[in-house]
Amino acid sequence: MWTLILKYDISRGSKDENSGESALLEFLRSRIPSYNLKNFTMDWTDGRAINALVNSFNSGLGGDHASMDPKNGVDNAKKGIAAAQDKLGVPALIIAEEMAHPRVDKLAMMTYLSQFRNVKQQTQQAPVVDYASLCSAYGPGLVQSVRNQPAEFVAIVPPGTPGKLEVKVLNPANSDVAPTVKETNGVYEVKYTPKEAGFYQVSVTLAGKHVPGSIFQVMILEQESLGGEGKIRVFYSTTSSTQKGRDDVQNLQNLLAAKKIHLRKDFEPWIPVDIMDREDREAVFRKAGTRSLPIVFIDDAYAGDYDNIQSLEEEGKLDQLIKHMETK
């Protein structure tokens, strides 16, 4: 059955399934560009995107997706699915509980969403300009940050857009956290410092209406994670400009090889910082507290550069760290 659906409903004459899937995703992205859709599953589970898709055919047909609470995925999805069926004639081929499920079936979603390509743009009503939807906000301070470290993001308001931009930050106890906001030609640089770990809510509004993505749910970590829990990782530079830097890489490689660490399952191949994204590279230096390479992390904790590791070896403490990893 899925083969027939992929061929005749989703692919729509495309040469293969992948191109049909890409064409469908591109169609959806063109309808609601502010959601920056990347898939047919997790991007839809909070129910806001389906309402935005309905509204893209005629503003006001679906729910006010920008102000919907992403935690109410099932309720949001119910409104969108019902509006699509009642106002646009899109058959409800999926139920809200399925759409909002973390493991929503991809093919079921593709089949449902492909029906929107049959909908004609409705122009009976003059569109009401939603100026907030023309704005954008992005940055690590809207996704994840670390306690006691500045959380930063940027909000963009197109030139000539009426309305006042406002930012509100709530900590896990629903208390206000005062942000600092600096505006230059419609670009708002926002910074706040979370004092405790947990989920924060960041609202970005224009004239009282939420910009796309707001309210943002931000995870504040107790400490920064590089994703190296349970692993031994070494970060180095392939373009060291000093002889000591090159010698440290070779000496550390010899030391780890002598201990056969490179044969362990929890050892990751050496990671060159030169080819890492700047943000990821800076996270390594920030967590290590130094820019001296090579850098060794054990269980996502900074163990040291070559000099530190050599000292640990001489003191017999390096073996203790490695054995601790084996017992985890």
Coordinates of C-alpha atoms in Angstrom, one line a residue:
M1 CA 0.0 0.0 0.0
W2 CA 2.8 2.4 0.9
T3 CA 4.5 1.8 -2.4
L4 CA 1.4 2.9 -4.3
I5 CA 1.0 6.0 -2.0
L6 CA 4.6 6.9 -2.5
K7 CA 4.3 6.5 -6.3
Y8 CA 1.0 8.2 -7.0
D9 CA 0.3 10.5 -4.2
I10 CA 3.6 11.7 -2.7
S11 CA 6.0 11.4 -5.6
R12 CA 3.6 13.0 -8.1
G13 CA 5.6 11.9 -11.2
S14 CA 9.1 12.2 -9.6
K15 CA 11.6 9.7 -10.8
D16 CA 12.2 8.2 -7.4
E17 CA 10.8 8.2 -3.8
N18 CA 13.6 10.5 -2.5
S19 CA 12.9 13.2 -5.0
G20 CA 9.2 13.0 -4.3
E21 CA 9.9 13.3 -0.6
S22 CA 12.1 16.3 -1.2
A23 CA 9.6 18.0 -3.4
L24 CA 6.9 17.6 -0.8
L25 CA 9.1 19.0 1.9
E26 CA 10.0 21.9 -0.3
F27 CA 6.3 22.6 -1.0
L28 CA 5.6 22.7 2.8
R29 CA 8.7 24.9 3.4
S30 CA 7.5 27.3 0.8
R31 CA 4.1 27.6 2.5
I32 CA 5.5 28.2 6.0
P33 CA 9.1 29.4 5.7
S34 CA 9.3 30.7 9.2
Y35 CA 9.2 27.2 10.6
N36 CA 12.3 26.1 8.7
L37 CA 10.9 22.6 8.3
K38 CA 13.5 19.8 8.0
N39 CA 11.4 16.7 8.4
F40 CA 7.9 15.2 8.5
T41 CA 8.1 14.0 12.1
M42 CA 9.5 16.1 15.0
D43 CA 8.9 19.4 13.4
W44 CA 5.1 18.8 13.6
T45 CA 4.7 17.2 17.0
D46 CA 3.9 20.4 18.9
G47 CA 0.9 21.1 16.6
R48 CA 1.9 24.6 15.6
A49 CA 3.2 23.9 12.1
I50 CA -0.1 22.3 11.0
N51 CA -2.0 25.4 12.1
A52 CA 0.5 27.6 10.3
L53 CA 0.1 25.5 7.2
V54 CA -3.7 25.9 7.3
N55 CA -3.3 29.7 7.8
S56 CA -1.0 29.9 4.8
F57 CA -4.0 29.3 2.5
N58 CA -6.0 32.1 4.2
S59 CA -5.0 33.9 7.3
G60 CA -7.3 33.1 10.3
L61 CA -8.5 29.7 9.1
G62 CA -6.5 27.8 11.7
G63 CA -5.5 28.6 15.3
D64 CA -3.2 31.4 16.3
H65 CA -0.1 29.1 15.9
A66 CA 2.4 31.8 17.0
S67 CA 0.8 32.0 20.5
M68 CA 0.2 28.3 20.9
D69 CA 1.9 26.5 23.8
P70 CA 4.2 23.9 22.2
K71 CA 3.6 21.7 25.3
N72 CA 0.0 21.2 24.2
G73 CA 0.8 19.3 21.1
V74 CA -2.3 17.2 21.0
D75 CA -4.7 20.1 21.4
N76 CA -2.9 22.2 18.9
A77 CA -2.9 19.4 16.4
K78 CA -6.6 18.8 16.9
K79 CA -7.3 22.4 16.0
G80 CA -5.2 22.3 12.9
I81 CA -6.5 19.0 11.6
A82 CA -10.1 20.0 12.2
A83 CA -9.6 23.4 10.5
A84 CA -7.9 21.7 7.5
Q85 CA -10.8 19.4 7.1
D86 CA -13.6 21.9 7.7
K87 CA -12.1 24.9 5.9
L88 CA -9.9 23.4 3.2
G89 CA -11.4 20.0 2.6
V90 CA -8.3 18.2 3.5
P91 CA -9.3 14.7 4.8
A92 CA -8.2 13.8 8.3
L93 CA -5.9 10.9 7.4
I94 CA -4.2 11.2 10.8
I95 CA -5.4 11.9 14.3
A96 CA -3.9 14.5 16.6
E97 CA -2.6 11.9 19.1
E98 CA -0.6 10.3 16.3
M99 CA 0.8 13.6 15.0
A100 CA 1.8 14.8 18.5
H101 CA 3.5 11.4 19.3
P102 CA 7.4 11.6 19.5
R103 CA 7.5 8.6 17.2
V104 CA 4.9 9.8 14.7
D105 CA 4.9 7.6 11.6
K106 CA 6.8 9.4 8.8
L107 CA 4.9 7.8 5.9
A108 CA 1.5 8.5 7.5
M109 CA 2.5 12.2 7.9
M110 CA 3.7 12.4 4.4
T111 CA 0.5 10.9 3.1
Y112 CA -1.6 13.4 5.1
L113 CA 0.5 16.5 4.3
S114 CA 0.6 15.6 0.6
Q115 CA -3.2 16.3 0.5
F116 CA -2.5 20.0 1.0
R117 CA -1.1 20.2 -2.6
N118 CA -4.6 19.7 -3.8
V119 CA -5.8 22.9 -1.9
K120 CA -6.3 26.0 -3.9
Q121 CA -5.2 29.4 -2.4
Q122 CA -8.2 31.1 -1.0
T123 CA -8.4 34.8 -1.8
Q124 CA -12.0 35.7 -0.8
Q125 CA -10.8 37.7 2.2
A126 CA -8.2 40.4 2.2
P127 CA -5.2 39.2 4.1
V128 CA -4.4 40.8 7.4
V129 CA -0.7 41.6 7.8
D130 CA 0.8 39.8 10.7
Y131 CA 3.8 42.0 11.3
A132 CA 5.1 39.7 14.0
S133 CA 5.3 36.8 11.6
L134 CA 7.8 38.9 9.5
C135 CA 10.2 39.0 12.4
S136 CA 12.7 36.3 13.4
A137 CA 14.6 35.3 16.5
Y138 CA 17.5 32.8 16.7
G139 CA 20.6 32.0 18.7
P140 CA 21.8 29.6 21.4
G141 CA 20.0 31.6 24.1
L142 CA 16.7 30.3 22.6
V143 CA 17.8 26.7 22.6
Q144 CA 20.3 25.7 25.2
S145 CA 22.7 27.4 27.5
V146 CA 24.6 26.9 30.8
R147 CA 23.9 28.2 34.3
N148 CA 25.8 31.4 35.2
Q149 CA 26.9 31.9 31.6
P150 CA 25.4 34.6 29.3
A151 CA 22.7 33.3 27.1
E152 CA 22.6 35.3 23.9
F153 CA 20.3 35.5 20.9
V154 CA 19.3 37.9 18.1
A155 CA 15.9 39.2 17.1
I156 CA 15.3 40.8 13.6
V157 CA 12.6 43.3 12.8
P158 CA 12.4 44.3 9.1
P159 CA 12.9 48.0 8.4
G160 CA 9.7 50.0 8.6
T161 CA 7.8 47.3 10.5
P162 CA 5.4 49.0 13.1
G163 CA 5.2 47.8 16.7
K164 CA 7.4 47.5 19.7
L165 CA 9.6 44.4 20.2
E166 CA 9.6 43.1 23.7
V167 CA 11.5 40.2 25.3
K168 CA 10.4 38.4 28.5
V169 CA 12.4 35.6 30.2
L170 CA 11.0 33.4 32.9
N171 CA 13.0 31.0 35.0
P172 CA 11.8 27.5 36.2
A173 CA 10.0 29.2 39.1
N174 CA 8.2 31.5 36.7
S175 CA 10.1 34.5 38.0
D176 CA 11.3 37.2 35.6
V177 CA 14.9 37.3 34.5
A178 CA 15.9 40.7 33.3
P179 CA 17.4 40.7 29.8
T180 CA 19.6 43.4 28.3
V181 CA 18.6 44.4 24.8
K182 CA 20.7 46.5 22.3
E183 CA 19.0 47.6 19.1
T184 CA 20.8 48.7 15.9
N185 CA 18.8 49.2 12.7
G186 CA 16.2 46.6 13.6
V187 CA 18.7 44.0 14.9
Y188 CA 18.2 43.3 18.6
E189 CA 21.0 41.7 20.5
V190 CA 19.6 40.1 23.6
K191 CA 21.5 38.7 26.5
Y192 CA 20.4 37.2 29.9
T193 CA 22.2 35.2 32.5
P194 CA 20.4 32.2 34.0
K195 CA 21.2 31.6 37.7
E196 CA 19.8 28.1 38.0
A197 CA 19.5 25.0 35.8
G198 CA 16.1 23.9 34.3
F199 CA 13.7 25.0 31.6
Y200 CA 13.3 28.7 30.9
Q201 CA 10.6 30.4 28.8
V202 CA 11.6 33.2 26.5
S203 CA 8.8 35.2 24.8
V204 CA 9.6 37.5 21.9
T205 CA 6.7 39.6 20.8
L206 CA 6.0 42.5 18.4
A207 CA 3.1 44.7 19.4
G208 CA 1.9 42.0 21.8
K209 CA 2.0 39.2 19.2
H210 CA 4.6 36.4 19.3
V211 CA 7.2 36.1 16.6
P212 CA 7.7 32.7 14.9
G213 CA 8.9 30.1 17.4
S214 CA 7.9 32.1 20.5
I215 CA 7.4 31.0 23.3
F216 CA 10.9 29.4 23.2
Q217 CA 11.6 26.6 25.6
V218 CA 15.2 26.9 26.6
M219 CA 17.1 24.2 28.5
I220 CA 19.7 25.6 30.9
L221 CA 22.3 23.0 31.9
E222 CA 24.1 22.8 35.2
Q223 CA 27.4 22.5 33.2
E224 CA 28.2 22.6 29.5
S225 CA 28.3 19.2 27.7
L226 CA 30.3 18.4 24.6
G227 CA 28.5 15.1 24.2
G228 CA 31.5 13.1 25.3
E229 CA 30.0 11.4 28.4
G230 CA 31.4 7.9 28.7
K231 CA 34.2 8.6 26.1
I232 CA 37.8 9.5 25.9
R233 CA 38.3 12.3 23.4
V234 CA 41.3 14.2 22.1
F235 CA 41.1 17.5 20.3
Y236 CA 44.1 18.8 18.4
S237 CA 45.2 21.1 15.6
T238 CA 46.5 19.9 12.3
T239 CA 48.1 23.3 11.6
S240 CA 50.0 24.0 14.8
S241 CA 52.4 26.9 14.2
T242 CA 54.9 26.0 17.0
Q243 CA 57.3 23.2 17.3
K244 CA 56.1 22.5 20.9
G245 CA 52.5 22.2 19.6
R246 CA 53.6 19.6 17.0
D247 CA 55.8 17.8 19.6
D248 CA 52.9 17.7 22.1
V249 CA 50.6 16.0 19.5
Q250 CA 53.2 13.4 18.7
N251 CA 54.2 12.8 22.4
L252 CA 50.6 12.5 23.5
Q253 CA 49.9 10.1 20.6
N254 CA 52.8 7.9 21.7
L255 CA 51.7 8.0 25.4
L256 CA 48.1 7.0 24.6
A257 CA 49.3 4.3 22.2
A258 CA 51.6 2.8 24.8
K259 CA 48.6 2.4 27.1
K260 CA 46.6 1.0 24.1
I261 CA 43.9 3.6 24.7
H262 CA 43.4 3.9 21.0
L263 CA 42.1 0.3 21.0
R264 CA 39.4 1.0 23.6
K265 CA 35.8 1.0 22.5
D266 CA 35.2 4.3 24.5
F267 CA 38.0 6.1 22.6
E268 CA 37.0 8.3 19.8
P269 CA 39.5 9.1 16.9
W270 CA 41.4 12.3 17.3
I271 CA 39.2 15.3 16.6
P272 CA 40.8 18.2 14.6
V273 CA 39.4 21.5 15.8
D274 CA 40.4 23.1 12.5
I275 CA 37.4 21.6 10.7
M276 CA 34.9 22.1 13.5
D277 CA 32.2 24.8 13.4
R278 CA 33.4 27.9 15.2
E279 CA 30.6 27.5 17.8
D280 CA 31.6 23.9 18.6
R281 CA 35.3 24.7 18.7
E282 CA 34.7 27.6 21.1
A283 CA 32.7 25.3 23.3
V284 CA 35.7 23.0 23.6
F285 CA 38.0 25.8 24.6
R286 CA 35.4 27.2 27.0
K287 CA 34.8 23.9 28.8
A288 CA 38.6 23.2 29.0
G289 CA 39.3 26.7 30.2
T290 CA 42.3 26.9 27.9
R291 CA 43.1 27.1 24.2
S292 CA 46.3 25.0 24.6
L293 CA 46.2 22.0 22.3
P294 CA 46.1 19.1 22.3
I295 CA 43.2 18.8 24.8
V296 CA 42.1 15.5 26.4
F297 CA 38.6 15.0 27.8
I298 CA 37.7 11.9 29.9
D299 CA 34.0 11.4 30.5
D300 CA 33.3 14.9 29.1
A301 CA 35.5 16.4 31.8
Y302 CA 38.7 18.3 31.0
A303 CA 41.7 16.1 31.9
G304 CA 44.4 18.4 30.5
D305 CA 46.8 19.3 27.7
Y306 CA 49.9 17.2 27.0
D307 CA 51.8 18.6 29.9
N308 CA 49.0 17.9 32.4
I309 CA 48.5 14.4 31.0
Q310 CA 52.2 13.7 31.3
S311 CA 52.1 14.9 34.9
L312 CA 49.1 12.7 35.7
E313 CA 51.0 9.8 34.2
E314 CA 54.1 10.4 36.3
E315 CA 51.9 10.7 39.4
G316 CA 50.0 7.5 38.6
K317 CA 46.7 9.3 38.4
L318 CA 46.1 8.8 34.7
D319 CA 45.6 5.1 35.2
Q320 CA 43.1 5.9 37.9
L321 CA 41.1 8.1 35.6
I322 CA 41.1 5.4 32.9
K323 CA 40.0 2.7 35.4
H324 CA 37.2 4.9 36.6
M325 CA 35.9 4.9 33.0
E326 CA 36.0 1.1 32.8
T327 CA 33.8 0.8 35.9
K328 CA 31.1 3.2 34.6

